[in-house]
XYZ file of C-alpha atoms in Angstrom:
677
model
C 102.224 90.998 72.001
C 104.167 91.620 69.262
C 102.727 92.378 66.024
C 103.653 91.358 62.684
C 106.036 93.808 60.342
C 105.559 94.224 56.759
C 108.754 93.837 55.054
C 109.472 94.923 51.412
C 112.337 93.385 49.335
C 113.826 94.348 46.400
C 114.211 91.783 43.159
C 117.908 90.895 42.283
C 119.359 92.418 45.185
C 120.140 91.243 48.845
C 118.775 92.628 51.470
C 120.024 92.706 55.007
C 117.392 92.289 57.673
C 117.197 92.428 61.715
C 114.668 90.356 62.840
C 113.338 89.952 66.737
C 112.648 86.086 67.675
C 109.058 85.771 68.106
C 107.978 88.339 65.931
C 106.991 87.952 62.190
C 107.736 89.336 58.800
C 105.466 89.587 56.145
C 106.479 90.032 52.630
C 103.978 90.804 49.978
C 105.384 88.581 47.167
C 103.852 90.183 44.330
C 104.843 93.863 45.464
C 108.333 92.518 44.769
C 108.018 90.105 41.921
C 109.285 91.209 38.172
C 106.661 91.995 35.493
C 104.927 88.822 33.692
C 106.135 86.893 37.146
C 103.371 83.741 37.559
C 105.286 81.654 39.859
C 107.640 81.663 43.104
C 109.782 79.638 45.146
C 111.196 79.833 48.402
C 114.370 78.216 50.019
C 115.862 79.316 53.567
C 118.279 78.169 55.927
C 117.387 76.164 59.272
C 117.094 78.695 61.439
C 114.311 80.255 59.357
C 110.875 79.405 59.440
C 108.286 80.604 56.996
C 104.469 79.823 55.531
C 102.787 81.169 53.159
C 99.055 82.853 53.253
C 96.534 81.916 51.360
C 98.129 78.418 51.584
C 99.504 77.031 47.949
C 97.395 74.172 46.509
C 100.535 72.639 45.111
C 101.602 69.518 47.050
C 104.893 69.210 46.122
C 107.322 71.661 47.663
C 109.691 71.688 44.953
C 107.437 72.891 42.131
C 107.056 76.689 41.980
C 103.872 78.403 43.532
C 101.438 79.987 41.638
C 101.317 83.785 42.689
C 97.549 84.115 42.185
C 95.644 85.539 45.047
C 98.185 87.936 46.320
C 100.145 85.590 48.418
C 102.211 86.814 51.478
C 105.214 85.008 52.563
C 105.289 84.837 56.529
C 108.812 84.828 57.977
C 109.938 84.089 61.479
C 113.354 83.204 63.162
C 113.871 80.225 65.484
C 116.284 81.463 67.631
C 118.851 84.356 67.993
C 121.716 84.830 65.560
C 125.201 84.055 66.810
C 126.868 85.976 63.845
C 125.545 89.271 61.783
C 123.895 87.735 58.453
C 123.930 83.730 59.643
C 120.662 83.289 58.304
C 119.181 83.372 54.460
C 116.028 83.065 52.840
C 115.544 83.326 49.176
C 112.681 84.234 46.365
C 112.688 83.040 42.880
C 110.519 84.395 40.254
C 109.351 82.192 37.333
C 107.604 83.236 34.307
C 104.450 81.781 32.589
C 106.929 78.581 30.972
C 108.626 78.291 34.679
C 111.555 80.630 33.460
C 113.409 82.438 36.117
C 112.832 86.058 35.969
C 114.635 87.093 39.155
C 115.628 86.267 42.735
C 115.000 88.207 46.103
C 117.756 87.321 48.926
C 117.427 88.022 52.355
C 120.143 88.179 54.967
C 118.980 87.992 58.385
C 120.316 88.210 61.991
C 117.625 87.477 64.699
C 117.937 89.345 68.105
C 116.220 88.124 70.815
C 114.722 91.438 73.178
C 112.907 91.371 76.386
C 111.771 94.710 78.601
C 110.789 92.989 81.816
C 109.149 93.908 84.952
C 107.893 91.756 87.899
C 104.420 91.879 86.063
C 103.210 88.795 88.127
C 103.704 90.408 91.638
C 105.958 87.469 93.052
C 109.088 89.995 93.509
C 111.146 88.593 90.438
C 111.325 90.136 87.418
C 110.403 86.898 85.029
C 111.311 86.974 81.262
C 108.796 88.242 78.907
C 105.612 87.885 80.529
C 102.865 88.117 77.987
C 100.949 90.471 80.360
C 103.743 93.017 81.264
C 102.312 95.725 78.992
C 98.924 95.966 80.701
C 97.766 96.103 84.054
C 94.549 94.207 85.943
C 93.169 94.462 89.509
C 92.777 91.451 91.314
C 94.498 88.107 92.964
C 94.424 86.647 89.561
C 95.531 89.981 88.400
C 98.943 91.166 86.537
C 100.994 94.704 85.985
C 104.085 95.778 87.809
C 104.107 98.333 90.791
C 105.887 101.339 91.300
C 106.739 103.224 94.559
C 107.004 107.127 94.565
C 110.284 107.407 96.021
C 109.283 109.860 98.518
C 111.766 109.446 101.271
C 115.015 110.572 102.246
C 118.369 108.999 102.296
C 119.497 112.059 104.171
C 119.324 112.689 107.455
C 120.807 116.292 107.289
C 119.777 118.730 104.655
C 117.140 116.572 103.896
C 115.366 116.543 100.363
C 113.292 114.430 98.996
C 114.789 111.448 96.992
C 112.678 111.841 93.828
C 113.565 115.660 93.646
C 117.395 114.810 93.530
C 118.854 114.192 89.888
C 120.893 111.469 90.856
C 121.068 108.190 92.976
C 123.698 109.320 95.492
C 122.860 105.778 97.568
C 123.011 102.511 96.772
C 120.152 101.808 99.546
C 117.842 104.479 97.468
C 117.874 101.688 94.778
C 115.383 99.402 96.943
C 112.450 102.154 96.809
C 112.656 101.772 93.021
C 111.230 99.193 90.925
C 113.405 96.487 88.798
C 113.147 96.555 85.144
C 115.672 94.247 83.185
C 116.211 94.479 79.651
C 117.375 90.899 78.202
C 119.188 90.523 75.046
C 120.610 87.279 72.653
C 122.481 87.554 69.631
C 125.577 88.451 67.953
C 128.355 90.188 69.259
C 126.891 93.636 68.149
C 123.947 94.959 66.457
C 124.647 95.738 62.374
C 125.383 98.822 61.676
C 123.018 101.913 62.319
C 120.689 99.750 63.970
C 120.474 100.872 67.643
C 118.002 100.267 70.851
C 116.182 103.458 72.568
C 113.843 103.736 75.577
C 111.711 106.195 75.543
C 108.374 107.429 77.404
C 105.496 109.619 76.703
C 105.798 113.174 77.855
C 102.566 112.785 80.195
C 104.201 109.752 81.959
C 107.683 111.562 82.073
C 105.816 113.670 84.575
C 105.351 110.714 86.989
C 108.287 108.552 86.701
C 112.110 108.207 85.973
C 114.325 105.617 85.394
C 117.956 105.321 85.985
C 120.324 102.077 84.801
C 123.234 100.410 86.310
C 126.530 101.127 84.980
C 130.089 100.296 85.079
C 131.751 99.823 88.601
C 133.162 103.275 90.046
C 136.061 101.427 91.556
C 137.010 101.406 95.247
C 140.727 103.131 95.305
C 140.916 105.045 98.390
C 143.190 107.767 97.056
C 140.793 109.333 95.165
C 138.479 112.136 96.491
C 135.281 112.269 97.968
C 133.924 114.729 94.673
C 135.565 112.007 92.062
C 134.041 109.221 94.010
C 130.693 110.962 94.164
C 130.917 111.902 90.457
C 132.051 107.981 89.411
C 128.981 107.000 91.253
C 126.288 108.915 89.716
C 127.977 108.157 86.319
C 127.286 104.107 87.968
C 123.503 105.118 87.767
C 122.990 107.242 84.873
C 119.454 108.795 84.629
C 118.087 107.462 81.263
C 114.333 109.139 81.211
C 112.865 112.129 82.742
C 110.647 114.885 81.919
C 113.668 116.135 80.014
C 114.598 113.331 78.121
C 112.046 111.374 77.144
C 114.169 109.163 74.529
C 117.797 107.863 75.147
C 119.745 105.362 73.456
C 120.573 101.933 75.738
C 123.422 99.789 75.333
C 123.119 96.151 73.304
C 125.570 94.460 75.507
C 125.774 91.587 72.619
C 125.438 87.649 73.561
C 123.767 87.075 76.009
C 122.920 90.208 78.196
C 120.828 91.454 80.930
C 121.143 95.163 81.805
C 119.307 96.459 85.038
C 117.102 99.476 85.143
C 115.521 100.971 88.323
C 112.136 103.054 87.723
C 111.527 105.322 90.381
C 107.768 107.205 91.052
C 107.623 110.753 91.375
C 103.751 111.411 92.275
C 100.820 109.828 93.819
C 97.476 108.846 91.640
C 95.850 112.382 91.800
C 92.771 114.087 89.953
C 94.843 114.337 86.855
C 97.072 110.926 86.877
C 95.484 107.859 87.085
C 98.349 106.125 88.646
C 99.363 103.589 85.541
C 102.743 104.975 83.270
C 104.275 102.740 80.359
C 108.076 102.542 79.178
C 108.916 101.157 75.931
C 112.005 100.099 74.571
C 112.421 100.152 70.329
C 114.991 98.479 68.012
C 115.666 101.272 65.576
C 116.802 100.688 61.728
C 118.484 102.902 59.556
C 116.909 104.087 56.275
C 119.459 106.246 54.763
C 121.979 108.932 55.295
C 120.231 112.001 56.580
C 117.217 110.169 57.314
C 115.901 109.545 60.690
C 115.826 105.650 61.748
C 112.129 103.889 62.316
C 111.419 101.629 64.826
C 110.902 97.831 63.723
C 110.151 96.492 67.048
C 108.750 97.620 70.420
C 108.345 96.036 73.647
C 106.193 97.897 76.575
C 105.977 97.307 80.080
C 103.198 99.291 82.611
C 103.184 99.843 85.899
C 100.870 101.275 88.518
C 101.926 103.663 91.392
C 101.391 102.206 94.560
C 98.489 104.195 96.614
C 99.117 105.989 99.641
C 97.281 103.735 102.382
C 95.737 104.673 106.050
C 95.681 102.502 108.798
C 92.659 101.536 111.132
C 92.249 101.879 114.770
C 92.116 98.296 114.795
C 96.219 97.452 113.503
C 98.570 97.229 116.149
C 100.321 99.992 116.682
C 104.338 101.153 116.532
C 104.734 104.421 117.985
C 102.827 106.695 119.318
C 103.444 110.767 119.159
C 102.706 113.822 121.590
C 103.781 117.006 121.826
C 105.115 118.566 125.534
C 103.994 121.837 126.497
C 104.025 124.383 129.403
C 100.504 123.263 130.448
C 100.201 119.606 129.580
C 102.316 117.907 132.434
C 99.193 115.646 133.433
C 98.041 114.905 129.680
C 101.908 113.748 129.410
C 101.434 111.827 132.700
C 98.848 109.814 131.958
C 99.941 109.075 127.769
C 103.286 107.877 129.371
C 101.637 105.711 131.635
C 99.175 104.449 129.036
C 101.627 103.672 126.417
C 104.289 101.936 128.869
C 101.444 99.766 129.966
C 100.495 98.782 126.485
C 103.923 98.182 125.556
C 104.520 100.193 122.653
C 106.885 103.508 122.070
C 105.998 106.961 122.542
C 107.553 110.068 121.285
C 107.486 113.438 122.989
C 108.254 116.435 120.636
C 109.263 119.554 123.007
C 108.507 123.095 122.227
C 111.410 123.716 120.846
C 110.286 121.550 118.042
C 106.634 122.006 118.669
C 106.570 126.035 119.336
C 103.723 125.722 121.235
C 101.425 123.572 119.134
C 99.946 120.395 120.530
C 97.574 119.109 118.271
C 99.445 116.418 116.885
C 96.695 114.419 115.374
C 95.222 117.968 113.030
C 98.781 118.694 111.402
C 99.763 114.890 110.163
C 97.960 111.332 108.937
C 100.088 108.216 109.219
C 100.307 105.847 106.189
C 102.316 103.831 104.197
C 103.054 102.582 100.622
C 103.416 98.969 99.653
C 104.443 96.943 96.512
C 106.129 93.349 96.143
C 109.413 94.355 96.737
C 109.568 96.775 99.440
C 107.155 99.296 101.684
C 107.436 102.128 103.981
C 105.657 104.443 106.126
C 104.400 107.615 104.267
C 103.300 110.931 106.386
C 100.559 113.044 104.968
C 101.206 116.474 105.635
C 97.793 118.559 106.109
C 97.382 121.971 104.388
C 96.724 122.993 108.327
C 100.195 124.368 108.939
C 100.239 125.729 112.019
C 103.206 125.869 114.283
C 104.029 122.423 114.038
C 104.028 122.872 109.942
C 107.676 121.654 109.667
C 107.475 118.740 112.114
C 106.349 116.447 109.669
C 109.327 116.715 107.384
C 111.800 117.671 109.806
C 111.470 115.143 112.290
C 109.842 111.926 110.518
C 111.052 112.357 106.814
C 114.012 109.802 106.418
C 114.923 106.480 105.175
C 112.355 104.293 104.424
C 110.096 107.039 105.974
C 108.121 108.933 103.159
C 106.393 112.313 103.122
C 103.554 113.952 100.494
C 101.793 116.755 101.190
C 99.099 118.594 99.144
C 99.175 122.334 99.167
C 95.938 124.429 98.719
C 95.827 128.280 98.584
C 95.221 129.932 102.283
C 91.889 131.252 101.533
C 90.696 127.759 100.987
C 92.069 126.369 103.842
C 89.357 125.635 106.954
C 89.640 124.035 110.388
C 88.179 121.112 108.353
C 91.586 120.324 106.946
C 93.144 119.348 109.977
C 93.636 115.774 110.249
C 91.070 115.158 113.030
C 88.772 115.167 110.284
C 90.316 112.390 108.722
C 89.728 108.990 109.645
C 89.542 105.364 108.123
C 87.324 102.318 109.225
C 88.783 98.881 109.504
C 87.593 96.350 107.021
C 84.111 96.384 105.687
C 81.903 94.276 103.249
C 78.736 96.637 101.845
C 76.104 94.965 99.926
C 78.539 92.243 98.862
C 81.298 94.632 97.825
C 84.885 94.225 99.977
C 86.716 96.795 101.318
C 89.251 94.704 102.566
C 91.785 97.865 103.736
C 88.851 99.755 105.163
C 87.084 103.473 103.584
C 88.557 106.782 104.295
C 86.041 109.094 106.463
C 85.880 112.863 105.871
C 84.069 115.706 107.255
C 82.299 118.420 105.080
C 79.575 121.097 104.939
C 75.597 119.630 104.921
C 74.725 119.000 101.424
C 72.381 122.066 101.095
C 74.684 124.373 103.204
C 75.959 127.700 100.881
C 78.477 129.098 103.175
C 79.281 125.915 105.205
C 83.416 124.683 105.530
C 84.736 121.901 103.687
C 88.030 119.931 103.324
C 89.780 121.557 100.596
C 89.421 119.967 97.173
C 92.945 119.405 96.334
C 93.018 117.173 99.509
C 89.646 115.511 98.621
C 91.160 114.839 95.247
C 94.400 113.199 96.532
C 92.069 110.471 98.874
C 89.614 109.729 95.962
C 92.528 109.064 93.606
C 94.259 106.368 95.662
C 91.322 104.434 94.947
C 91.656 101.329 97.470
C 90.397 102.750 100.573
C 86.938 104.741 98.607
C 86.257 107.778 100.926
C 82.986 108.471 102.656
C 81.918 111.813 103.314
C 80.063 112.786 106.791
C 78.479 116.076 107.967
C 80.471 117.659 110.404
C 80.489 121.411 110.194
C 77.905 121.494 112.812
C 81.121 121.591 115.270
C 83.001 124.445 115.665
C 85.964 122.502 115.379
C 84.264 120.551 112.352
C 85.925 117.129 112.794
C 84.849 114.032 112.332
C 87.094 112.553 115.643
C 84.720 114.715 117.716
C 81.747 112.232 117.266
C 83.247 108.816 116.271
C 85.709 106.517 116.024
C 86.565 102.626 115.860
C 87.414 100.379 118.599
C 88.393 96.405 117.951
C 86.110 93.696 118.642
C 86.111 89.970 119.464
C 83.109 89.494 117.613
C 80.754 90.565 114.740
C 82.784 92.933 112.058
C 85.749 92.631 114.565
C 85.211 96.355 115.507
C 82.663 98.517 116.971
C 81.816 101.953 115.641
C 81.816 104.643 118.753
C 79.175 107.388 118.162
C 78.524 109.875 120.470
C 75.142 110.452 121.702
C 73.379 113.036 123.660
C 70.334 110.852 124.040
C 72.605 107.998 125.840
C 73.996 111.112 128.345
C 70.277 112.316 128.782
C 69.649 108.798 129.631
C 72.338 108.406 131.968
C 71.632 111.555 133.705
C 68.236 110.804 134.261
C 68.804 107.621 135.676
C 70.979 109.289 138.121
C 68.149 111.874 138.808
C 65.396 108.434 139.519
C 68.224 106.856 141.731
C 68.295 109.819 144.047
C 71.731 111.221 142.525
C 70.698 114.840 141.283
C 72.298 116.798 142.864
C 75.731 115.136 142.063
C 77.963 117.583 140.515
C 80.102 117.946 137.322
C 83.345 119.678 137.457
C 83.407 118.774 141.042
C 87.077 120.168 141.827
C 88.233 121.086 138.524
C 90.390 124.148 138.788
C 88.434 127.697 137.117
C 85.035 125.568 136.333
C 81.676 126.065 137.825
C 80.678 122.749 139.046
C 76.933 121.927 137.972
C 74.503 119.294 139.165
C 72.613 116.752 137.117
C 69.307 118.221 138.019
C 70.478 121.474 136.610
C 71.269 119.978 133.595
C 68.340 118.133 133.131
C 66.487 121.520 134.053
C 67.795 123.544 131.333
C 65.391 123.075 128.407
C 67.264 125.189 125.961
C 70.136 123.192 126.639
C 68.349 119.960 125.938
C 67.090 121.673 122.627
C 70.563 122.120 121.684
C 71.384 118.624 122.048
C 68.469 117.396 120.146
C 70.177 119.386 117.440
C 73.346 117.602 117.764
C 71.569 114.063 117.859
C 69.812 114.930 114.660
C 73.478 116.114 113.256
C 74.820 112.540 114.737
C 71.818 110.343 113.374
C 72.313 112.012 109.834
C 75.898 110.728 109.786
C 74.611 107.130 111.475
C 72.614 106.447 108.923
C 75.284 106.981 106.293
C 77.866 104.967 108.194
C 75.430 102.268 108.625
C 74.771 102.275 104.888
C 78.238 102.719 103.499
C 79.989 100.397 106.034
C 77.530 98.136 106.154
C 77.052 98.557 109.428
C 73.549 97.438 111.623
C 72.591 98.979 114.754
C 74.548 96.216 116.804
C 77.620 97.335 115.661
C 77.263 100.656 116.783
C 77.766 101.616 120.724
C 76.276 105.065 122.035
C 78.247 106.952 124.260
C 76.772 109.404 127.065
C 78.442 112.777 125.781
C 76.715 116.117 125.825
C 77.159 119.133 123.651
C 76.700 122.915 123.815
C 76.159 125.306 121.239
C 78.265 128.650 120.455
C 78.592 131.365 118.397
C 81.654 130.343 115.766
C 82.627 134.306 115.114
C 79.127 135.244 114.520
C 78.918 133.045 111.473
C 76.643 130.502 112.979
C 76.287 128.458 116.206
C 77.970 125.626 116.294
C 78.566 122.435 118.794
C 81.551 121.713 121.394
C 81.725 119.289 123.940
C 80.151 119.912 127.277
C 82.473 118.093 129.324
C 85.108 115.989 127.940
C 84.417 114.029 124.487
C 85.285 110.361 125.622
C 84.753 109.490 121.873
C 87.545 111.203 121.031
C 90.210 108.562 122.558
C 93.172 107.017 121.566
C 93.206 103.134 120.820
C 96.178 101.084 121.852
C 95.205 97.677 121.145
C 92.861 96.376 124.018
C 93.753 99.681 125.673
C 92.102 102.952 125.261
C 93.116 106.282 126.219
C 89.957 108.129 126.717
C 89.516 111.883 127.950
C 88.624 112.153 131.849
C 84.702 113.449 131.918
C 84.725 114.584 135.339
C 81.041 113.453 135.472
C 78.902 113.284 138.758
C 80.044 111.043 141.118
C 77.939 108.467 142.556
C 79.730 106.021 145.831
C 82.988 108.202 144.757
C 83.375 106.754 141.118
C 82.468 109.098 138.278
C 79.186 107.595 136.727
C 80.616 108.401 133.309
C 83.759 106.866 133.433
C 81.556 103.591 135.059
C 79.415 103.747 131.931
C 82.178 103.519 129.645
C 83.821 101.211 131.474
C 80.880 98.690 131.412
C 80.332 99.493 127.946
C 84.045 98.558 126.550
C 84.754 95.917 129.119
C 82.000 93.643 127.158
C 84.489 94.163 124.304
C 87.673 93.172 126.600
C 88.778 96.930 126.249
C 90.378 98.427 129.172
C 89.679 102.085 129.794
C 92.645 104.443 131.425
C 91.142 108.199 131.749
C 93.605 110.870 131.147
C 93.095 114.499 132.424
C 93.069 116.710 129.172
C 90.555 119.526 130.556
C 92.821 122.453 131.091
C 95.368 121.511 128.416
C 93.034 120.204 125.719
C 89.112 119.933 126.592
C 89.194 123.739 127.552
C 90.818 124.535 123.642
C 88.386 122.605 121.789
C 90.212 119.452 121.672
C 90.679 115.741 123.346
C 93.295 112.950 123.662
C 92.747 112.134 120.188
C 93.361 115.680 118.707
C 96.458 115.986 120.958
C 98.097 112.090 119.805
C 98.832 110.424 116.727
C 99.616 106.920 116.317
C 101.915 105.106 113.495
C 100.809 101.557 112.842
C 101.589 98.296 111.033
C 100.327 98.050 107.744
C 97.688 95.808 106.361
C 98.676 92.131 105.819
C 96.312 92.641 102.650
C 97.818 93.268 99.404
C 96.550 96.066 97.653
C 96.821 95.227 93.926
C 94.584 92.218 94.763
C 91.367 94.208 94.963
C 88.759 93.766 92.858
C 87.918 96.780 90.737
């Protein structure tokens, strides 16, 4: 919105004025009138439009108009000037007897100025969108979108692009949002006038602006150093946290100048994601005095959030680690991924340094805008021996990186990203979450010494807004991750997915059924190296073990109720998997739970194919009863079960298939800015 500008004029003097087309100049006629003035009249050239408020009573436009009522002259320009001072307006003042007492003359230069962005989010920078200076969510919303430039155009000696002081490759420009300065007017601005672009100190921490300049040339004889410096000058830095205001060129005639806007940080507790950029036309006042703004145009951006991808989205690539003892796990994963038709990336020991927990070190997501999108890996503060992998192995062109750093004393097992999941899209009490909801595990609300996900990570996740998090109780587990008792799988009906929950009750029901059918002597762990087999009868006879599993079931039921409430689920949307747990002392602090046999809920989901920890359950007629139950439950959904041997290399180390793998998936088709907030 262009606000009116008050203009002072001097009697018996010519005043040169620059006016922006679309703006309005307000002249208080009594302020500039000579003493004893009673009437006035106005004349102007064709490019000038004027009106008077309050409207005069006189009907003859040639008759002088009374100065009573404190009249204000409203002046605007119909179009841009071709030359400086090519439009004129004069005001004559008259006495009581209509004698001329004085005359004020304006020489006007009209300029069109528009700082433009893609405010309607269609990928094009339209001219002077009326909503460009604000931001609104929803399909009928408006406002431009900015990406954090968190990938790296370098593949060696990597640095995040937004940490560099210059644009070093043209390819980096596609990660930035285009902003266009459009002008129309005379060949040059009147002397002393200038255009400046400026931002606030607060916004300067979140955004930078580069400008396109003249070509660097293509002389092959030029040195590499010269070419680099020339290229940098081609895209000079205009605004940063060290330069809050800078003059920008006025091109003259009909001109367009491109600017490239770069996001520096994601929304967070101290940053709501909104940034504004301003362009002002400054007018000289006098020698040694600062210029004053006579027109300001403003645009607003929202920084795109980091978005997680749920199991229901199509996989692109699967990531695992190779260690000296996980041959059987890798064999199963290679077969599953190959049969599913996706890519498998194996990080060998010289990269993983013996750390096998791919899920715990990182989480894949993406950022999106109308003009570009790319995957972004979120690096956890866990920082095991895989600490360098997200940066060294994943960061690159069109593959971004972000992390949150916490004090080591604040980091616990709950900061590993097996404790960070996301639901498929849901609707809860009429409110839609088309990108799903993030799920994390924390301590029980009444706990005084419980472990929690570190606050800097929680703040980051909540600040993204588009996948409003749900907090579950996971501190009852030794490892403490939500993926130990829940996951999501695609389904052809209802909400398009099922929530799978570990259930000791389902486990006991299965084993009691086996006992009733005469299979009480069937053994778990039969043939597993270094593991003592145990019969169904022995499990069912252990009252302390059952008491422990009753406690575990109560913990899971607490979370079941939270998930039903927060995800809008019914019992028909949930499948209970037969999984038993055992309690153990966790460093003498408390008794916490671990899976008794490989935890089948801790699976990898690749479309309709599931990679499930091989449970080594009791065999009936030559087939594992736990596998048979799992297949029965999943095949009803059209899902295929593959059982992967992770017993020695993952389960005994308190993890499973999901903990040892990670999946990068395709982004949502749904555009986050269409959310109703």
